[in-house]
Amino acid sequence: MNVPRPAPQSGPGTGRRIVIAGATGTVGRLTAARLAATGAHELTLLTRDPEKAAAQGLPGRLVGAEFASPSTLRDGMRGADTLLLITNDPLHPEHDINLLAAAAAAGMEHVVKLSAQAVSDPDADDLITRWQRENEQRLKDSGPAWTLLRPRSFMTHALAWRDGIVERGVVRSVHGDSLNACVDPSDIADAAVRALTVDGPHMRTYALTGPRAISDRDKTAVLADILNQPLAFEEISLDQARQQWRGRLPECMVDALTASAERQRSGAKAAVADGVREATGHAPRPFRTWAAEEASAFTRPGVQSPAPLTDWTVPPCLLPLLCSKAGPS
């Protein structure tokens, strides 16, 4: 499994009071673990269910908060210096609005926002990308200094294939030969830690990708080698995927996922950037390294993880729909 690496050296900006909104997600959890491991920072995690978060071993002060309810955000923000802002529901833009308002009211100095690399693509105009663009502009207009982290698709999205691998030795995906410069969430967390704890420069945007673009078919071959078992790759059509999504998701979400898949097929997600090195000082990790560390996870069925075709982090309420055995995983 992915063991938290030591946080990057913070230099003169140690001893921060840091709030993480979205701490139970992949990047939030990894970032919190790294910050806690330094012992140098006062950490507050905003979570809908503090008891559940505590049972999961999340560190720091756990504060109950509903992003849709501004009054629940004040206590967690009070006295903090910096905020890591992670939201994941494009159907509720008020979440970012409320969190940014609470950060400004608390006199927050700096906000680090997890966005998506699709924002930089002028041809990307789906619901999810428009939501992320609007969130970025809200942040820039809100007052505090800002840093934007724009990752490409998470390598962890491959965990959505685990049931097919365990039960049938099969990986199923749309546009299996299309390329995505996916990134290890550990590299995103390292970038977040550095942005949250180092004194500037702020007002910067980092495009976070892996060291090379890789297709789902090639990921399958890597996993077969690491797991030492034969794996078959089966491509499903986009029409099949849409039919499976439709009826379970709002049509706007089906269209957004479709647009994301089509942009990947066209090559829009294949470019490699140097943002991980710029943000952290180290090179991005390749898919093989991530997969080797996570090999044991592919032997345990039944754990849900986001669908692999989008750069956006799927809302928890949608995971059962996107990751069902009949779905595009």
Coordinates of C-alpha atoms in Angstrom, one line a residue:
M1 CA 0.0 0.0 0.0
N2 CA 1.0 3.6 -0.4
V3 CA 3.1 4.5 2.7
P4 CA 3.2 8.2 3.4
R5 CA 6.6 9.7 2.6
P6 CA 8.1 12.4 4.7
A7 CA 6.8 15.8 3.8
P8 CA 9.1 18.1 1.8
Q9 CA 11.2 20.3 3.9
S10 CA 9.3 23.4 4.8
G11 CA 12.1 25.8 5.3
P12 CA 11.2 29.1 7.0
G13 CA 7.5 28.5 6.8
T14 CA 7.2 26.0 9.6
G15 CA 4.6 26.0 12.4
R16 CA 1.5 26.7 10.2
R17 CA -2.1 26.4 11.3
I18 CA -3.5 24.5 8.4
V19 CA -7.1 23.5 7.5
I20 CA -7.9 20.7 5.0
A21 CA -11.4 20.8 3.5
G22 CA -11.9 17.4 1.8
A23 CA -9.6 15.5 4.1
T24 CA -11.2 12.1 3.7
G25 CA -10.5 11.8 0.0
T26 CA -7.3 10.4 -1.6
V27 CA -5.2 13.6 -1.7
G28 CA -6.6 15.0 1.5
R29 CA -5.7 11.9 3.5
L30 CA -2.2 11.7 2.0
T31 CA -1.6 15.4 2.7
A32 CA -2.9 15.2 6.2
A33 CA -0.6 12.2 7.0
R34 CA 2.4 14.0 5.6
L35 CA 1.7 17.2 7.6
A36 CA 1.1 15.2 10.8
A37 CA 4.3 13.3 10.4
T38 CA 6.4 16.5 10.6
G39 CA 5.0 17.4 14.0
A40 CA 5.5 21.0 13.0
H41 CA 1.9 22.1 12.1
E42 CA -1.4 22.6 13.8
L43 CA -3.8 20.6 11.6
T44 CA -7.6 20.9 11.4
L45 CA -9.6 18.6 9.2
L46 CA -13.2 19.5 8.1
T47 CA -15.3 16.4 7.8
R48 CA -19.0 15.5 7.6
D49 CA -18.5 12.7 10.1
P50 CA -15.6 13.3 12.7
E51 CA -16.2 10.0 14.4
K52 CA -15.8 8.0 11.2
A53 CA -12.7 10.1 10.3
A54 CA -11.2 9.3 13.7
A55 CA -11.9 5.6 13.2
Q56 CA -10.1 5.8 9.9
G57 CA -7.0 7.2 11.7
L58 CA -7.1 10.7 10.3
P59 CA -4.8 13.0 12.3
G60 CA -5.3 16.4 13.7
R61 CA -8.4 18.2 15.1
L62 CA -11.5 16.8 13.5
V63 CA -14.3 19.3 13.0
G64 CA -17.8 18.5 11.8
A65 CA -18.7 20.6 8.8
E66 CA -21.2 20.6 5.9
F67 CA -19.8 22.5 2.9
A68 CA -23.4 23.5 2.0
S69 CA -23.9 25.1 5.5
P70 CA -21.8 28.2 6.0
S71 CA -22.4 28.3 9.8
T72 CA -20.7 24.9 10.2
L73 CA -17.5 26.1 8.6
R74 CA -16.6 29.0 11.0
D75 CA -15.2 27.0 13.9
G76 CA -12.8 25.0 11.8
M77 CA -11.4 28.1 10.0
R78 CA -10.9 30.3 13.0
G79 CA -7.3 31.3 13.5
A80 CA -5.9 29.3 10.6
D81 CA -3.2 30.5 8.2
T82 CA -3.7 28.3 5.2
L83 CA -6.4 26.1 3.6
L84 CA -6.2 23.1 1.3
L85 CA -9.5 23.3 -0.6
I86 CA -10.8 20.0 -2.1
T87 CA -14.3 19.8 -3.3
N88 CA -15.7 17.1 -5.6
D89 CA -19.4 17.8 -6.5
P90 CA -20.0 19.9 -9.7
L91 CA -23.7 19.8 -9.0
H92 CA -23.1 22.0 -5.8
P93 CA -20.9 25.0 -6.7
E94 CA -22.0 26.6 -3.4
H95 CA -19.5 24.4 -1.6
D96 CA -16.5 26.4 -3.0
I97 CA -18.4 29.6 -2.5
N98 CA -19.1 28.9 1.2
L99 CA -15.6 27.6 1.9
L100 CA -13.9 30.6 0.3
A101 CA -16.2 33.0 2.1
A102 CA -15.4 31.3 5.4
A103 CA -11.6 31.4 4.7
A104 CA -11.8 35.2 3.8
A105 CA -13.8 35.9 7.0
A106 CA -11.2 34.1 9.1
G107 CA -8.4 36.2 7.6
M108 CA -6.8 33.2 5.9
E109 CA -3.5 34.1 4.3
H110 CA -3.2 31.5 1.6
V111 CA -5.5 28.9 -0.1
V112 CA -4.3 25.9 -2.1
K113 CA -6.9 24.6 -4.4
L114 CA -7.0 21.1 -6.0
S115 CA -8.4 21.7 -9.5
A116 CA -7.9 19.7 -12.7
Q117 CA -5.6 19.9 -15.7
A118 CA -8.6 19.9 -18.0
V119 CA -9.1 23.5 -17.1
S120 CA -6.1 24.5 -19.3
D121 CA -7.7 22.8 -22.3
P122 CA -9.6 25.4 -24.3
D123 CA -11.7 22.7 -26.0
A124 CA -12.8 21.3 -22.7
D125 CA -16.3 22.7 -22.0
D126 CA -18.1 20.0 -20.1
L127 CA -20.0 20.5 -16.8
I128 CA -17.1 19.3 -14.6
T129 CA -14.4 21.5 -16.3
R130 CA -16.6 24.6 -16.3
W131 CA -17.2 24.0 -12.6
Q132 CA -13.5 23.8 -12.0
R133 CA -12.8 26.9 -14.0
E134 CA -15.4 28.9 -12.1
N135 CA -13.9 27.6 -8.8
E136 CA -10.5 28.8 -9.8
Q137 CA -11.8 32.3 -10.7
R138 CA -13.7 32.4 -7.4
L139 CA -10.5 31.7 -5.6
K140 CA -8.6 34.4 -7.4
D141 CA -11.3 36.9 -6.6
S142 CA -11.6 35.9 -3.0
G143 CA -8.8 37.8 -1.4
P144 CA -6.1 35.5 0.0
A145 CA -3.0 34.4 -1.9
W146 CA -3.6 31.3 -3.9
T147 CA -1.9 28.3 -5.4
L148 CA -3.6 26.0 -8.0
L149 CA -2.8 22.3 -8.3
R150 CA -4.0 20.9 -11.6
P151 CA -3.5 17.2 -11.7
R152 CA -4.2 14.9 -14.6
S153 CA -6.1 11.7 -13.9
F154 CA -5.1 9.8 -10.7
M155 CA -3.2 6.6 -11.0
T156 CA -5.4 5.3 -8.2
H157 CA -8.4 5.2 -10.6
A158 CA -7.0 1.9 -11.8
L159 CA -8.2 0.5 -8.5
A160 CA -11.7 0.5 -10.1
W161 CA -10.6 -2.6 -12.0
R162 CA -9.8 -4.6 -8.9
D163 CA -13.0 -6.8 -9.0
G164 CA -12.6 -7.6 -12.6
I165 CA -9.0 -8.6 -12.0
V166 CA -9.7 -10.7 -8.9
E167 CA -12.9 -12.4 -10.2
R168 CA -12.2 -12.8 -14.0
G169 CA -8.7 -11.7 -14.8
V170 CA -10.1 -9.0 -17.0
V171 CA -9.8 -5.2 -17.3
R172 CA -12.6 -3.4 -19.1
S173 CA -12.4 0.2 -20.3
V174 CA -13.4 2.7 -22.9
H175 CA -10.8 3.8 -25.6
G176 CA -8.2 1.4 -24.3
D177 CA -5.4 2.7 -26.5
S178 CA -5.9 6.4 -25.7
L179 CA -3.2 8.0 -23.6
N180 CA -3.4 9.8 -20.3
A181 CA -0.4 11.3 -18.4
C182 CA -1.8 10.1 -15.1
V183 CA -0.2 11.2 -11.9
D184 CA 0.5 9.4 -8.6
P185 CA -1.7 11.1 -5.8
S186 CA 1.4 10.9 -3.6
D187 CA 3.0 13.4 -5.9
I188 CA 0.0 15.7 -5.6
A189 CA 0.1 15.4 -1.9
D190 CA 3.8 16.3 -1.9
A191 CA 2.9 19.4 -4.0
A192 CA 0.1 20.3 -1.6
V193 CA 2.4 20.0 1.5
R194 CA 5.0 22.2 -0.1
A195 CA 2.5 24.9 -1.1
L196 CA 0.9 24.9 2.3
T197 CA 4.1 25.2 4.3
V198 CA 6.7 27.1 2.3
D199 CA 6.7 30.9 2.2
G200 CA 5.9 31.6 -1.4
P201 CA 6.0 32.0 -4.2
H202 CA 2.2 32.1 -4.4
M203 CA -0.2 33.0 -7.2
R204 CA 1.2 30.0 -9.2
T205 CA -0.4 27.2 -11.1
Y206 CA 1.2 23.7 -11.3
A207 CA 0.3 21.2 -14.0
L208 CA 0.8 17.8 -12.3
T209 CA 1.3 14.8 -14.5
G210 CA 3.2 11.5 -14.5
P211 CA 6.5 11.1 -16.3
R212 CA 4.9 9.7 -19.4
A213 CA 1.4 9.1 -20.9
I214 CA 0.1 5.6 -20.7
S215 CA -3.0 3.8 -22.0
D216 CA -5.3 1.5 -20.1
R217 CA -4.2 -1.4 -22.3
D218 CA -0.6 -0.7 -21.3
K219 CA -1.6 -0.3 -17.6
T220 CA -3.2 -3.8 -17.8
A221 CA 0.1 -5.2 -19.1
V222 CA 2.0 -3.6 -16.3
L223 CA -0.4 -5.0 -13.7
A224 CA -0.2 -8.4 -15.2
D225 CA 3.6 -8.3 -14.9
I226 CA 3.5 -7.0 -11.3
L227 CA 0.8 -9.4 -10.2
N228 CA 2.4 -12.3 -12.1
Q229 CA -0.9 -13.4 -13.6
P230 CA -2.4 -13.2 -17.1
L231 CA -4.8 -10.3 -17.6
A232 CA -7.0 -9.7 -20.6
F233 CA -8.0 -6.3 -21.7
E234 CA -11.6 -5.8 -23.1
E235 CA -12.6 -2.6 -24.7
I236 CA -16.2 -1.4 -24.3
S237 CA -17.8 1.1 -26.6
L238 CA -18.7 4.6 -25.5
D239 CA -22.3 3.9 -26.3
Q240 CA -22.1 0.9 -23.9
A241 CA -20.7 3.2 -21.2
R242 CA -23.3 5.9 -21.8
Q243 CA -26.1 3.3 -21.6
Q244 CA -24.7 2.0 -18.3
W245 CA -24.3 5.5 -16.9
R246 CA -27.7 6.8 -18.1
G247 CA -30.5 6.2 -15.7
R248 CA -28.0 6.1 -12.8
L249 CA -26.6 9.6 -13.3
P250 CA -28.1 12.9 -14.4
E251 CA -27.7 13.4 -18.1
C252 CA -25.4 16.3 -17.6
M253 CA -23.0 14.0 -15.8
V254 CA -23.2 11.4 -18.5
D255 CA -22.4 14.0 -21.0
A256 CA -19.5 15.3 -19.0
L257 CA -18.0 11.8 -18.6
T258 CA -18.5 11.2 -22.3
A259 CA -16.7 14.5 -23.2
S260 CA -13.8 13.6 -21.0
A261 CA -13.5 10.2 -22.7
E262 CA -13.6 11.8 -26.1
R263 CA -11.0 14.3 -25.3
Q264 CA -8.7 11.6 -24.1
R265 CA -9.3 9.6 -27.3
S266 CA -8.3 12.8 -29.3
G267 CA -4.9 13.0 -27.4
A268 CA -5.8 16.0 -25.3
K269 CA -4.6 14.2 -22.1
A270 CA -1.3 12.9 -23.3
A271 CA 1.0 15.9 -22.7
V272 CA 3.6 15.6 -19.9
A273 CA 4.3 18.6 -17.8
D274 CA 7.1 19.4 -15.3
G275 CA 4.8 20.6 -12.6
V276 CA 5.6 17.9 -10.1
R277 CA 9.3 18.7 -10.2
E278 CA 8.5 22.4 -10.0
A279 CA 6.2 22.0 -7.1
T280 CA 8.1 19.4 -5.1
G281 CA 11.7 19.3 -6.2
H282 CA 11.5 15.6 -7.2
A283 CA 10.6 13.8 -10.4
P284 CA 7.1 12.3 -10.8
R285 CA 6.6 8.6 -10.2
P286 CA 5.7 6.3 -13.0
F287 CA 2.7 4.0 -13.1
R288 CA 4.8 0.9 -12.6
T289 CA 6.2 2.2 -9.3
W290 CA 2.7 3.1 -8.0
A291 CA 1.3 -0.2 -9.1
A292 CA 4.1 -2.2 -7.4
E293 CA 3.4 -0.4 -4.1
E294 CA -0.4 -1.1 -4.5
A295 CA -0.1 -4.7 -5.7
S296 CA -1.8 -6.1 -2.7
A297 CA -4.9 -3.9 -3.2
F298 CA -5.6 -5.7 -6.5
T299 CA -6.1 -9.0 -4.6
R300 CA -8.9 -7.7 -2.4
P301 CA -12.3 -7.4 -4.2
G302 CA -15.2 -5.1 -3.2
V303 CA -13.5 -1.8 -2.6
Q304 CA -14.8 1.0 -4.8
S305 CA -12.7 3.6 -6.5
P306 CA -13.3 6.3 -9.2
A307 CA -13.8 5.5 -12.8
P308 CA -10.5 5.9 -14.8
L309 CA -11.5 8.3 -17.6
T310 CA -11.8 11.6 -15.8
D311 CA -9.3 14.0 -14.2
W312 CA -12.0 14.9 -11.6
T313 CA -12.4 13.2 -8.3
V314 CA -15.8 11.5 -8.3
P315 CA -18.2 12.4 -5.5
P316 CA -18.6 9.6 -3.0
C317 CA -22.3 9.3 -3.7
L318 CA -21.6 8.4 -7.3
L319 CA -18.9 5.8 -6.7
P320 CA -21.3 2.8 -6.6
L321 CA -22.8 3.9 -9.9
L322 CA -19.5 4.4 -11.8
C323 CA -17.7 1.4 -10.3
S324 CA -20.3 -1.3 -10.6
K325 CA -19.3 -4.6 -12.2
A326 CA -21.4 -3.7 -15.2
G327 CA -19.7 -0.3 -15.5
P328 CA -16.8 1.1 -17.5
S329 CA -14.1 -0.2 -15.2

